[in-house]
């Protein structure tokens, strides 16, 4: 591979130009704008502009009863719908001080990890098109279809799952779900190597990612970046392992961490996470199969939540998501605050793209895995 | 900083033979992929198999429905409303009507139906020419071939039962939660009696009110009651409330 030529920002005295990428631009997956200032071909400054998709989600929650918010939480992010409704249910369960049954925990883990894999595959498809590799897009979308079918088998909908409930989950596993789940995971682990071969064996795509947009550990910590983007920069932190929720402490898995901090490291971390998710699904399904069919999976909870403030957080496919609930003793929340991982991650756009070439901007920002539904809410 | 899976993949393959390698990979994958069967179908002629628990449009079992309106109150998008219609015997009844233009297929109407009359259906081809056609009346909501899976049941366990170790008695709010009356507040307006869809409330004479006139207060038949909360919502003096069993 060709060595990366050193870029000096002050050496070229060309005119600065502002390029507005978005909101209708093939690189912006969603409705957002990246205002890029370029010096020749080198990016000197960048400013993300968001807010095109603001729907007043948090305010709308304030006049809905608690169960009605679950399908709304699904729509925060279409590809991570399960984790968003999961975090909402976890928050309300904390407020109610309810400990959910073991079977519900494992079912949630299975659904969460299916959601994580399909979300990462959606990201991989987007990266494929951003790098100009259409086969990756088609293959990733094809593999994703099997996980969406698993979602249908489990909860009846492809993407907006509406599966967790306050106090458990909606339904038990349906007939043949465990068989399908195991087969799907096994098959996916084999097929993922094909997709890796398509990207990793080709210097065209690797050289567009390697050594570009380096962030250090300190930068990442100061910017508040979470999720795979953080782990690609050498910060060894995953809420599933370090602050386990809902039965993740019983799962045996590794958290992929790379210290390179470039775009390629973020790509590798996400790919490895998909393999780890397959392992978690297998372990959780094993635990569900060991349980009797009649084991409880949903508790009856009171409709009114006692007064207080509570929060819960979990590892979203994109980073750390958090919900903060203020309840006033009625059956409607007084205030529900969402901490979206992408809202924070995209604020790191400037240090990420500074010094890159303008042609690299799509590849760099693809690693943030933008989702505007949760950013603007 | 080890990767359990990705470390198995040969590193830096892109560096050596940098033109030949990707071509070789593509040819190898082409040979691997080409014998596989096609992943796409000719959609309007062939259709994908849809499982029974698929959450398509809501369906209604007209004769099972009691017209309690819980689906309308539970609907997050407020796309269900109750309309007056006549049943097979010519009696005036209230039945839900769904505006599918607003429905988000969450399946709450099926899940929270106390008599399992609302169902989810695997029907997904819902395109119409006008918006008015998207409004499904009670008769149009019917779906042939409803099975157990489509009537989504709630199988909740009481927290007190789980703590005691009783794990084989799944129940739901419709079976255990019942309205209770604060007799002192009741003015005997009979609104709850009129609104109850299953006739679980009967009025009986209970003394006199402060003006000295005879007063009727409701008595709730707990076996007939389905906990639809209509009486609680309609009570003008809010003297009825649901007692939740936990």
Coordinates of C-alpha atoms in Angstrom, one line a residue:
Chain A
X1 CA 0.0 0.0 0.0
X2 CA 1.1 3.5 -0.7
X3 CA 2.3 5.4 2.4
X4 CA 0.0 8.2 3.5
X5 CA 1.6 11.6 2.5
X6 CA 2.0 14.0 5.4
X7 CA -0.6 16.7 5.3
X8 CA 0.3 20.2 6.5
X9 CA -2.6 22.5 6.9
X10 CA -0.8 25.8 6.7
X11 CA 1.5 25.1 3.8
X12 CA -1.1 25.5 1.1
X13 CA -2.4 29.0 0.6
X14 CA -5.4 28.3 -1.5
X15 CA -8.8 29.9 -0.9
X16 CA -10.9 28.5 1.8
X17 CA -14.2 27.2 0.6
X18 CA -17.3 26.0 2.5
X19 CA -19.0 22.9 1.2
X20 CA -22.4 22.1 2.6
X21 CA -22.9 18.3 2.5
X22 CA -26.5 17.5 3.1
X23 CA -29.3 17.4 4.1
X24 CA -30.0 15.7 0.7
X25 CA -26.7 14.1 0.1
X26 CA -25.8 10.4 -0.5
X27 CA -23.3 10.4 2.3
X28 CA -25.7 11.7 5.0
X29 CA -27.7 8.7 6.0
X30 CA -30.6 10.6 7.3
X31 CA -31.5 14.2 7.3
X32 CA -28.5 16.2 8.5
X33 CA -25.9 18.5 7.2
X34 CA -22.1 18.6 7.5
X35 CA -20.8 22.1 6.8
X36 CA -17.2 21.4 5.7
X37 CA -14.6 24.1 5.2
X38 CA -11.9 23.0 2.8
X39 CA -8.5 24.3 1.9
X40 CA -7.9 22.8 -1.6
X41 CA -8.8 19.2 -0.9
X42 CA -8.0 19.2 2.8
X43 CA -10.8 19.7 5.4
X44 CA -9.9 22.4 7.8
X45 CA -13.2 22.7 9.7
X46 CA -16.5 20.9 10.0
X47 CA -19.7 21.6 11.7
X48 CA -22.6 19.2 11.9
X49 CA -26.1 20.8 11.6
X50 CA -28.9 18.6 13.0
X51 CA -32.5 19.2 13.9
X52 CA -34.3 18.6 10.6
X53 CA -36.1 15.6 12.1
X54 CA -37.2 17.1 15.4
X55 CA -40.6 15.7 16.3
X56 CA -41.0 16.7 19.9
X57 CA -40.7 13.1 21.1
X58 CA -39.9 13.9 24.7
X59 CA -42.8 16.3 25.0
X60 CA -45.2 13.8 23.4
X61 CA -44.4 11.2 26.0
X62 CA -45.7 13.5 28.7
X63 CA -49.4 13.0 27.8
X64 CA -49.3 9.2 27.2
X65 CA -49.6 6.4 29.7
X66 CA -46.5 4.3 30.3
X67 CA -47.3 1.3 28.1
X68 CA -48.2 3.6 25.1
X69 CA -44.6 4.9 25.0
X70 CA -43.1 1.5 24.2
X71 CA -44.1 1.5 20.5
X72 CA -43.0 5.2 20.3
X73 CA -39.6 4.3 21.7
X74 CA -39.2 1.8 18.9
X75 CA -39.5 4.6 16.4
X76 CA -36.6 6.5 17.9
X77 CA -34.3 4.5 15.7
X78 CA -35.6 2.1 13.1
X79 CA -32.6 -0.2 13.2
X80 CA -32.1 -0.3 16.9
X81 CA -35.7 -0.4 17.9
X82 CA -35.4 -3.2 20.4
X83 CA -32.7 -1.5 22.5
X84 CA -34.6 1.7 22.7
X85 CA -37.8 0.1 23.9
X86 CA -35.7 -2.0 26.2
X87 CA -34.0 1.0 27.8
X88 CA -37.4 2.6 28.3
X89 CA -38.8 -0.5 30.0
X90 CA -35.7 -0.8 32.1
X91 CA -36.1 2.8 33.3
X92 CA -39.7 2.3 34.3
X93 CA -38.9 -1.0 36.0
X94 CA -36.3 0.8 38.0
X95 CA -38.8 3.4 39.1
X96 CA -41.3 0.6 40.0
X97 CA -38.5 -1.4 41.7
X98 CA -39.5 -4.5 39.9
X99 CA -37.1 -7.4 39.3
X100 CA -38.1 -9.1 36.0
X101 CA -38.1 -12.9 35.7
X102 CA -35.0 -14.7 34.3
X103 CA -36.7 -15.9 31.2
X104 CA -37.6 -12.3 30.3
X105 CA -34.0 -11.3 30.8
X106 CA -32.7 -13.9 28.4
X107 CA -35.4 -13.2 25.8
X108 CA -34.5 -9.5 26.0
X109 CA -30.8 -10.4 25.5
X110 CA -31.6 -12.5 22.4
X111 CA -33.8 -9.8 20.9
X112 CA -31.1 -7.1 21.8
X113 CA -28.4 -9.0 20.1
X114 CA -30.4 -9.8 17.0
X115 CA -31.1 -6.1 16.9
X116 CA -27.4 -5.3 17.3
X117 CA -26.4 -7.6 14.4
X118 CA -29.0 -6.3 12.1
X119 CA -28.2 -2.7 13.0
X120 CA -24.5 -3.4 12.3
X121 CA -25.4 -5.1 9.0
X122 CA -27.4 -2.0 8.1
X123 CA -24.3 0.1 8.9
X124 CA -22.1 -2.3 6.9
X125 CA -24.4 -1.9 3.9
X126 CA -24.1 1.9 4.3
X127 CA -20.3 1.8 4.5
X128 CA -20.3 -0.4 1.4
X129 CA -22.1 2.2 -0.6
X130 CA -20.0 5.0 0.9
X131 CA -16.8 3.3 -0.1
X132 CA -18.2 2.4 -3.5
X133 CA -18.5 -1.3 -2.9
X134 CA -22.0 -2.2 -4.0
X135 CA -21.6 -5.9 -3.4
X136 CA -21.0 -5.3 0.3
X137 CA -24.3 -3.4 0.4
X138 CA -26.2 -6.2 -1.3
X139 CA -24.7 -9.0 0.7
X140 CA -25.1 -7.2 4.1
X141 CA -28.7 -6.4 3.3
X142 CA -29.3 -10.0 2.3
X143 CA -27.8 -11.3 5.6
X144 CA -29.9 -8.7 7.5
X145 CA -33.0 -10.1 6.0
X146 CA -32.6 -13.3 7.9
X147 CA -32.3 -11.5 11.2
X148 CA -35.4 -9.5 10.3
X149 CA -37.2 -12.8 9.7
X150 CA -36.1 -13.9 13.2
X151 CA -37.7 -10.7 14.5
X152 CA -40.9 -11.6 12.8
X153 CA -40.8 -15.1 14.3
X154 CA -40.2 -13.7 17.8
X155 CA -42.4 -10.6 18.0
X156 CA -44.4 -10.3 14.7
X157 CA -42.8 -7.3 13.1
X158 CA -39.6 -6.9 11.1
X159 CA -38.1 -3.7 12.5
X160 CA -40.4 -1.9 15.0
X161 CA -40.4 -4.8 17.4
X162 CA -42.6 -3.5 20.2
X163 CA -41.3 -6.5 22.1
X164 CA -40.3 -5.6 25.7
X165 CA -43.0 -4.7 28.2
X166 CA -42.8 -3.1 31.6
X167 CA -42.1 -6.1 33.7
X168 CA -41.0 -8.6 31.1
X169 CA -41.5 -9.2 27.4
X170 CA -44.6 -9.4 25.1
X171 CA -44.6 -13.1 24.4
X172 CA -42.6 -16.3 24.8
X173 CA -40.6 -17.7 22.0
X174 CA -42.8 -19.0 19.3
X175 CA -42.6 -22.5 17.9
X176 CA -39.4 -23.3 16.0
X177 CA -37.9 -19.9 17.0
X178 CA -34.9 -21.5 18.8
X179 CA -34.2 -23.8 15.9
X180 CA -34.4 -21.0 13.4
X181 CA -32.3 -18.7 15.7
X182 CA -29.5 -21.2 16.0
X183 CA -29.4 -22.0 12.3
X184 CA -29.5 -18.4 11.4
X185 CA -26.6 -17.5 13.7
X186 CA -24.5 -20.4 12.5
X187 CA -25.1 -19.6 8.8
X188 CA -24.4 -15.9 9.4
X189 CA -21.0 -16.6 11.0
X190 CA -20.0 -18.4 7.9
X191 CA -21.3 -15.8 5.5
X192 CA -19.7 -12.9 7.3
X193 CA -16.3 -14.1 6.3
X194 CA -17.3 -13.6 2.7
X195 CA -18.2 -9.9 3.3
X196 CA -14.9 -9.4 5.3
X197 CA -13.0 -10.9 2.4
X198 CA -14.6 -8.4 0.0
X199 CA -13.4 -5.4 2.0
X200 CA -10.3 -6.5 3.7
X201 CA -8.6 -8.1 0.8
X202 CA -8.9 -5.1 -1.4
X203 CA -6.4 -2.3 -1.0
X204 CA -8.9 0.1 -2.6
X205 CA -11.2 0.0 0.4
X206 CA -8.6 -0.6 3.1
X207 CA -6.5 2.4 2.1
X208 CA -9.5 4.6 2.3
X209 CA -9.9 3.6 5.9
X210 CA -6.5 2.9 7.3
X211 CA -4.7 5.7 9.1
X212 CA -7.5 8.2 8.4
X213 CA -9.2 10.3 11.1
X214 CA -7.2 9.2 14.0
X215 CA -8.6 10.0 17.5
X216 CA -6.7 9.5 20.7
X217 CA -8.0 8.1 23.9
X218 CA -8.0 11.5 25.6
X219 CA -9.9 13.1 22.7
X220 CA -12.5 10.4 22.7
X221 CA -13.0 10.7 26.5
X222 CA -13.2 14.5 26.3
X223 CA -15.7 14.5 23.4
X224 CA -17.9 11.9 25.1
X225 CA -17.9 9.5 22.2
X226 CA -19.2 6.1 23.1
X227 CA -19.8 2.7 21.5
X228 CA -17.7 1.1 18.8
X229 CA -16.2 4.4 17.8
X230 CA -14.8 4.7 21.4
X231 CA -13.6 1.1 21.5
X232 CA -11.8 1.6 18.2
X233 CA -9.7 4.3 20.0
X234 CA -8.5 2.1 22.8
X235 CA -11.0 2.8 25.5
X236 CA -11.9 -0.6 27.0
X237 CA -15.5 0.1 28.2
X238 CA -18.7 -1.7 27.4
X239 CA -21.8 -1.3 29.6
X240 CA -22.8 -4.9 28.9
X241 CA -19.6 -6.0 30.7
X242 CA -18.8 -3.2 33.1
X243 CA -22.2 -2.2 34.3
X244 CA -24.2 -5.3 33.5
X245 CA -28.0 -5.1 33.1
X246 CA -30.7 -7.7 32.6
X247 CA -28.6 -10.8 32.8
X248 CA -25.6 -9.8 30.8
X249 CA -23.4 -10.6 33.8
X250 CA -24.1 -14.3 33.1
X251 CA -23.0 -14.1 29.5
X252 CA -19.5 -14.9 28.5
X253 CA -18.2 -12.7 25.8
X254 CA -15.3 -10.5 24.9
X255 CA -15.3 -6.8 24.2
X256 CA -13.3 -6.0 21.1
X257 CA -10.9 -3.1 21.6
X258 CA -8.4 -1.7 19.2
X259 CA -5.9 1.0 20.0
X260 CA -5.3 2.4 16.5
X261 CA -8.1 4.9 16.6
X262 CA -8.5 5.2 12.9
X263 CA -11.5 4.6 10.7
X264 CA -10.4 1.0 10.0
X265 CA -10.3 0.2 13.7
X266 CA -13.9 1.4 14.1
X267 CA -14.8 -0.8 11.2
X268 CA -13.0 -3.8 12.7
X269 CA -14.6 -3.4 16.1
X270 CA -18.1 -3.4 14.7
X271 CA -17.4 -6.5 12.6
X272 CA -16.0 -8.3 15.7
X273 CA -19.0 -7.2 17.7
X274 CA -21.2 -9.1 15.3
X275 CA -19.3 -12.3 16.0
X276 CA -19.6 -11.7 19.7
X277 CA -23.3 -11.1 19.5
X278 CA -23.7 -14.4 17.8
X279 CA -22.0 -16.0 20.8
X280 CA -24.2 -14.2 23.2
X281 CA -27.4 -15.3 21.3
X282 CA -26.2 -18.9 21.4
X283 CA -25.6 -18.7 25.2
X284 CA -28.9 -16.9 25.9
X285 CA -30.9 -19.4 23.8
X286 CA -29.2 -22.3 25.6
X287 CA -30.4 -20.8 28.9
X288 CA -34.0 -20.3 27.6
X289 CA -34.1 -23.9 26.3
X290 CA -33.0 -25.2 29.7
X291 CA -36.0 -23.4 31.3
X292 CA -39.4 -25.0 31.5
X293 CA -41.9 -23.7 28.9
X294 CA -44.2 -22.4 31.6
X295 CA -41.6 -20.2 33.3
X296 CA -42.9 -16.7 33.9
X297 CA -41.7 -14.1 31.4
X298 CA -43.9 -11.1 32.2
X299 CA -44.9 -9.6 35.6
X300 CA -48.0 -7.7 36.3
X301 CA -47.0 -4.2 37.2
X302 CA -48.9 -1.3 38.7
X303 CA -50.1 1.3 36.1
X304 CA -49.0 4.2 38.2
X305 CA -45.3 4.8 38.9
X306 CA -44.3 6.2 42.4
X307 CA -42.8 9.7 42.6
X308 CA -39.1 9.9 41.9
X309 CA -36.4 10.3 39.4
X310 CA -34.7 7.3 37.8
X311 CA -32.4 6.5 34.9
X312 CA -31.1 3.4 33.2
X313 CA -28.5 3.0 30.5
X314 CA -27.5 0.3 28.1
X315 CA -25.2 -0.5 25.3
X316 CA -27.0 0.5 22.1
X317 CA -25.4 -0.7 18.8
X318 CA -24.3 2.9 18.4
X319 CA -23.1 3.7 21.9
X320 CA -24.4 4.4 25.3
X321 CA -28.1 5.3 25.5
X322 CA -29.7 6.5 28.6
X323 CA -33.2 7.5 29.6
X324 CA -34.0 9.7 32.5
X325 CA -37.5 9.6 33.9
X326 CA -39.2 12.0 36.4
X327 CA -42.5 10.5 37.6
X328 CA -45.1 12.3 39.6
X329 CA -47.1 9.4 40.9
X330 CA -49.6 9.3 38.1
X331 CA -49.8 6.9 35.1
X332 CA -48.0 9.3 32.8
X333 CA -44.4 10.4 33.0
X334 CA -43.7 14.0 34.1
X335 CA -40.6 14.2 32.0
X336 CA -38.7 11.7 29.9
X337 CA -35.2 12.6 28.8
X338 CA -33.3 10.7 26.1
X339 CA -29.5 10.6 25.9
X340 CA -28.9 9.7 22.4
X341 CA -25.4 8.2 21.6
X342 CA -25.3 9.7 18.1
X343 CA -26.1 13.2 19.3
X344 CA -22.9 13.1 21.2
X345 CA -20.9 11.2 18.7
X346 CA -21.7 13.5 15.8
X347 CA -20.4 16.4 17.9
X348 CA -17.0 14.9 17.4
X349 CA -17.3 15.4 13.7
X350 CA -14.8 18.3 13.6
X351 CA -11.8 16.4 15.1
X352 CA -12.8 13.4 13.1
X353 CA -12.7 14.9 9.7
X354 CA -10.1 17.7 10.3
X355 CA -7.1 17.0 8.1
X356 CA -8.8 14.4 6.0
X357 CA -9.3 14.8 2.3
X358 CA -12.9 15.8 1.3
X359 CA -13.3 12.4 -0.5
X360 CA -12.7 10.6 2.8
X361 CA -15.4 12.5 4.7
X362 CA -18.2 9.9 3.7
X363 CA -16.0 7.0 4.9
X364 CA -15.2 8.8 8.2
X365 CA -18.7 9.9 9.0
X366 CA -20.1 6.4 8.0
X367 CA -18.3 5.0 11.0
X368 CA -20.5 7.2 13.3
X369 CA -23.4 5.2 12.0
X370 CA -25.8 8.1 11.9
X371 CA -29.4 7.7 12.9
X372 CA -31.3 10.9 13.0
X373 CA -34.5 9.6 14.6
X374 CA -32.8 9.4 18.0
X375 CA -30.5 12.4 17.5
X376 CA -33.3 14.9 16.8
X377 CA -36.1 13.0 18.5
Chain B
X1 CA -6.1 -5.9 22.5
X2 CA -7.0 -9.2 20.8
X3 CA -9.9 -9.9 18.6
X4 CA -11.1 -13.4 19.0
X5 CA -12.5 -13.9 15.6
X6 CA -11.0 -11.3 13.3
X7 CA -7.4 -12.4 14.4
X8 CA -8.1 -15.6 12.5
X9 CA -8.3 -13.7 9.3
X10 CA -4.9 -13.3 7.5
X11 CA -3.6 -9.8 8.2
X12 CA -2.5 -7.2 5.7
X13 CA -3.5 -9.4 2.7
X14 CA -4.3 -6.3 0.8
X15 CA -0.6 -5.2 0.9
X16 CA 0.9 -8.0 -1.1
X17 CA -0.1 -8.6 -4.7
X18 CA -2.4 -5.6 -4.4
X19 CA -4.1 -5.9 -7.8
X20 CA -4.2 -9.6 -8.1
X21 CA -5.4 -10.3 -4.6
X22 CA -8.8 -8.5 -4.8
X23 CA -9.4 -10.0 -8.2
X24 CA -8.6 -13.5 -6.9
X25 CA -10.9 -12.9 -3.9
X26 CA -13.8 -11.8 -6.2
X27 CA -13.4 -14.8 -8.5
X28 CA -13.2 -17.1 -5.5
X29 CA -16.4 -15.6 -4.0
X30 CA -18.1 -15.6 -7.4
X31 CA -17.5 -19.4 -7.7
X32 CA -18.7 -19.8 -4.2
X33 CA -21.9 -17.8 -4.6
X34 CA -23.1 -18.7 -8.0
X35 CA -24.5 -22.1 -7.2
X36 CA -26.6 -20.7 -4.4
X37 CA -30.2 -20.3 -5.1
X38 CA -31.7 -16.9 -5.8
X39 CA -32.6 -14.8 -2.8
X40 CA -35.3 -12.7 -4.5
X41 CA -38.8 -13.6 -5.5
X42 CA -41.1 -12.3 -8.3
X43 CA -43.3 -10.4 -5.9
X44 CA -46.8 -10.0 -7.2
X45 CA -46.8 -13.5 -8.6
X46 CA -44.9 -15.2 -5.8
X47 CA -45.4 -14.2 -2.2
X48 CA -43.3 -14.7 0.8
X49 CA -44.7 -16.9 3.6
X50 CA -45.8 -14.9 6.6
X51 CA -46.1 -16.4 10.0
X52 CA -49.4 -16.3 11.9
X53 CA -48.1 -14.0 14.6
X54 CA -47.2 -11.3 12.0
X55 CA -48.5 -7.9 13.0
X56 CA -50.3 -6.7 10.0
X57 CA -53.6 -4.8 10.0
X58 CA -55.9 -5.2 13.0
X59 CA -58.7 -7.7 12.6
X60 CA -62.0 -8.0 14.5
X61 CA -64.1 -11.0 15.5
X62 CA -67.4 -9.2 15.3
X63 CA -69.5 -11.6 17.4
X64 CA -66.9 -11.9 20.2
X65 CA -66.5 -8.1 20.6
X66 CA -68.5 -6.5 23.4
X67 CA -67.7 -2.9 22.4
X68 CA -65.9 -1.9 25.6
X69 CA -63.6 0.5 23.7
X70 CA -60.4 -0.5 25.5
X71 CA -58.7 -0.8 22.1
X72 CA -59.7 2.8 21.3
X73 CA -58.3 4.0 24.6
X74 CA -55.1 1.9 24.4
X75 CA -54.2 2.8 20.8
X76 CA -51.1 5.0 20.8
X77 CA -52.0 6.8 17.6
X78 CA -55.7 7.1 18.4
X79 CA -56.7 5.5 15.1
X80 CA -59.5 3.4 16.6
X81 CA -62.9 4.9 17.4
X82 CA -66.1 3.2 18.3
X83 CA -69.0 3.4 15.8
X84 CA -72.6 2.4 16.1
X85 CA -73.6 -0.5 14.0
X86 CA -76.1 -3.3 14.0
X87 CA -75.3 -6.9 14.7
X88 CA -76.7 -10.0 13.0
X89 CA -79.9 -9.8 15.1
X90 CA -80.5 -6.2 14.2
X91 CA -79.5 -4.9 17.7
X92 CA -77.6 -1.6 17.9
X93 CA -74.1 -2.2 19.1
X94 CA -70.8 -0.4 19.3
X95 CA -67.9 -1.7 17.4
X96 CA -64.4 -0.4 16.7
X97 CA -63.5 1.2 13.4
X98 CA -59.8 1.5 12.4
X99 CA -58.2 4.2 10.4
X100 CA -55.4 2.3 8.8
X101 CA -53.8 5.5 7.4
X102 CA -52.8 6.2 11.0
X103 CA -52.3 2.7 12.3
X104 CA -48.7 1.8 13.2
X105 CA -49.4 -1.9 13.6
X106 CA -48.2 -2.1 17.2
X107 CA -50.6 -4.8 18.0
X108 CA -51.8 -3.2 21.2
X109 CA -55.5 -3.5 20.3
X110 CA -55.1 -7.2 20.0
X111 CA -53.0 -7.6 23.1
X112 CA -55.2 -5.5 25.4
X113 CA -58.5 -6.8 24.2
X114 CA -60.2 -8.3 27.3
X115 CA -62.3 -10.7 25.3
X116 CA -59.7 -11.5 22.5
X117 CA -62.0 -10.1 19.9
X118 CA -59.4 -7.8 18.3
X119 CA -56.6 -9.8 16.5
X120 CA -53.5 -9.1 14.5
X121 CA -53.7 -10.4 11.0
X122 CA -51.0 -11.2 8.5
X123 CA -52.6 -9.0 5.9
X124 CA -50.1 -6.4 4.6
X125 CA -51.3 -5.4 1.2
X126 CA -53.3 -2.4 2.2
X127 CA -52.9 0.1 -0.5
X128 CA -56.0 2.0 -1.5
X129 CA -56.8 4.8 -4.0
X130 CA -58.3 7.3 -1.5
X131 CA -57.8 8.0 2.2
X132 CA -61.4 7.3 2.9
X133 CA -60.9 3.7 1.7
X134 CA -58.3 3.2 4.4
X135 CA -60.9 3.5 7.1
X136 CA -61.9 0.0 8.0
X137 CA -65.4 -0.4 9.5
X138 CA -66.2 -3.2 11.9
X139 CA -67.5 -5.5 9.2
X140 CA -64.6 -4.9 6.9
X141 CA -62.1 -5.6 9.8
X142 CA -63.2 -9.2 9.9
X143 CA -60.5 -11.7 8.9
X144 CA -61.1 -15.3 7.8
X145 CA -59.1 -18.0 9.5
X146 CA -58.3 -16.4 12.9
X147 CA -56.3 -18.7 15.1
X148 CA -55.0 -18.7 18.7
X149 CA -51.8 -17.0 17.8
X150 CA -53.5 -14.0 16.2
X151 CA -55.5 -13.3 19.4
X152 CA -52.5 -12.1 21.4
X153 CA -53.0 -13.2 25.0
X154 CA -51.4 -11.5 28.0
X155 CA -49.8 -14.0 30.3
X156 CA -48.7 -12.1 33.3
X157 CA -47.6 -13.4 36.6
X158 CA -48.4 -11.7 39.8
X159 CA -45.3 -10.5 41.7
X160 CA -46.7 -11.9 44.9
X161 CA -47.2 -15.3 43.3
X162 CA -43.7 -15.3 41.9
X163 CA -42.3 -14.5 45.4
X164 CA -44.3 -17.3 46.9
X165 CA -43.0 -19.7 44.2
X166 CA -46.3 -20.2 42.3
X167 CA -45.2 -20.1 38.7
X168 CA -48.0 -21.9 36.9
X169 CA -50.9 -19.4 37.2
X170 CA -50.6 -16.9 34.4
X171 CA -53.2 -14.2 34.6
X172 CA -53.9 -10.7 33.3
X173 CA -55.3 -7.4 34.5
X174 CA -58.7 -8.4 32.9
X175 CA -59.0 -11.4 35.2
X176 CA -57.9 -10.0 38.5
X177 CA -58.3 -6.2 38.6
X178 CA -61.7 -5.0 39.6
X179 CA -63.3 -1.6 40.2
X180 CA -64.2 -0.8 43.8
X181 CA -66.8 1.8 44.9
X182 CA -66.4 4.5 47.5
X183 CA -70.0 4.6 48.7
X184 CA -69.8 7.9 50.5
X185 CA -69.0 9.8 47.2
X186 CA -71.5 8.0 45.0
X187 CA -74.6 10.1 44.0
X188 CA -76.4 7.3 42.2
X189 CA -76.3 8.8 38.7
X190 CA -76.3 5.3 37.1
X191 CA -73.8 6.3 34.5
X192 CA -71.6 3.3 35.3
X193 CA -74.6 1.0 35.0
X194 CA -75.4 2.5 31.5
X195 CA -71.9 2.4 30.2
X196 CA -70.9 -1.2 31.3
X197 CA -70.6 -3.2 28.1
X198 CA -71.0 -6.6 29.8
X199 CA -73.8 -5.8 32.2
X200 CA -71.7 -6.5 35.2
X201 CA -73.1 -3.6 37.2
X202 CA -76.5 -3.6 38.8
X203 CA -78.0 -0.8 40.8
X204 CA -79.6 -1.6 44.1
X205 CA -81.4 0.6 46.7
X206 CA -79.1 1.6 49.5
X207 CA -80.7 4.0 51.9
X208 CA -81.4 7.7 51.2
X209 CA -79.3 10.6 50.2
X210 CA -78.8 13.9 52.1
X211 CA -82.1 15.2 50.6
X212 CA -84.0 12.2 52.0
X213 CA -84.7 10.7 48.6
X214 CA -83.9 6.9 47.9
X215 CA -80.5 6.4 46.5
X216 CA -79.3 3.6 44.1
X217 CA -75.7 2.6 44.2
X218 CA -73.9 0.1 41.9
X219 CA -72.9 -3.4 42.8
X220 CA -70.2 -4.9 40.6
X221 CA -70.4 -8.6 39.6
X222 CA -66.8 -9.5 39.7
X223 CA -67.3 -12.6 37.6
X224 CA -68.8 -10.8 34.7
X225 CA -66.5 -7.8 34.9
X226 CA -63.7 -7.6 32.3
X227 CA -61.9 -4.6 33.8
X228 CA -62.5 -2.3 30.8
X229 CA -62.4 0.8 33.1
X230 CA -65.4 2.4 31.3
X231 CA -67.2 2.9 34.6
X232 CA -64.1 4.4 36.2
X233 CA -63.6 6.8 33.3
X234 CA -67.2 7.9 33.1
X235 CA -67.9 8.4 36.8
X236 CA -68.6 12.1 37.3
X237 CA -67.6 12.0 41.0
X238 CA -64.7 9.7 40.5
X239 CA -65.9 7.4 43.2
X240 CA -64.9 4.2 41.3
X241 CA -61.3 3.2 41.0
X242 CA -59.5 0.1 39.9
X243 CA -58.0 -2.0 42.7
X244 CA -54.9 -3.5 41.2
X245 CA -53.9 -7.0 42.4
X246 CA -50.1 -7.3 42.4

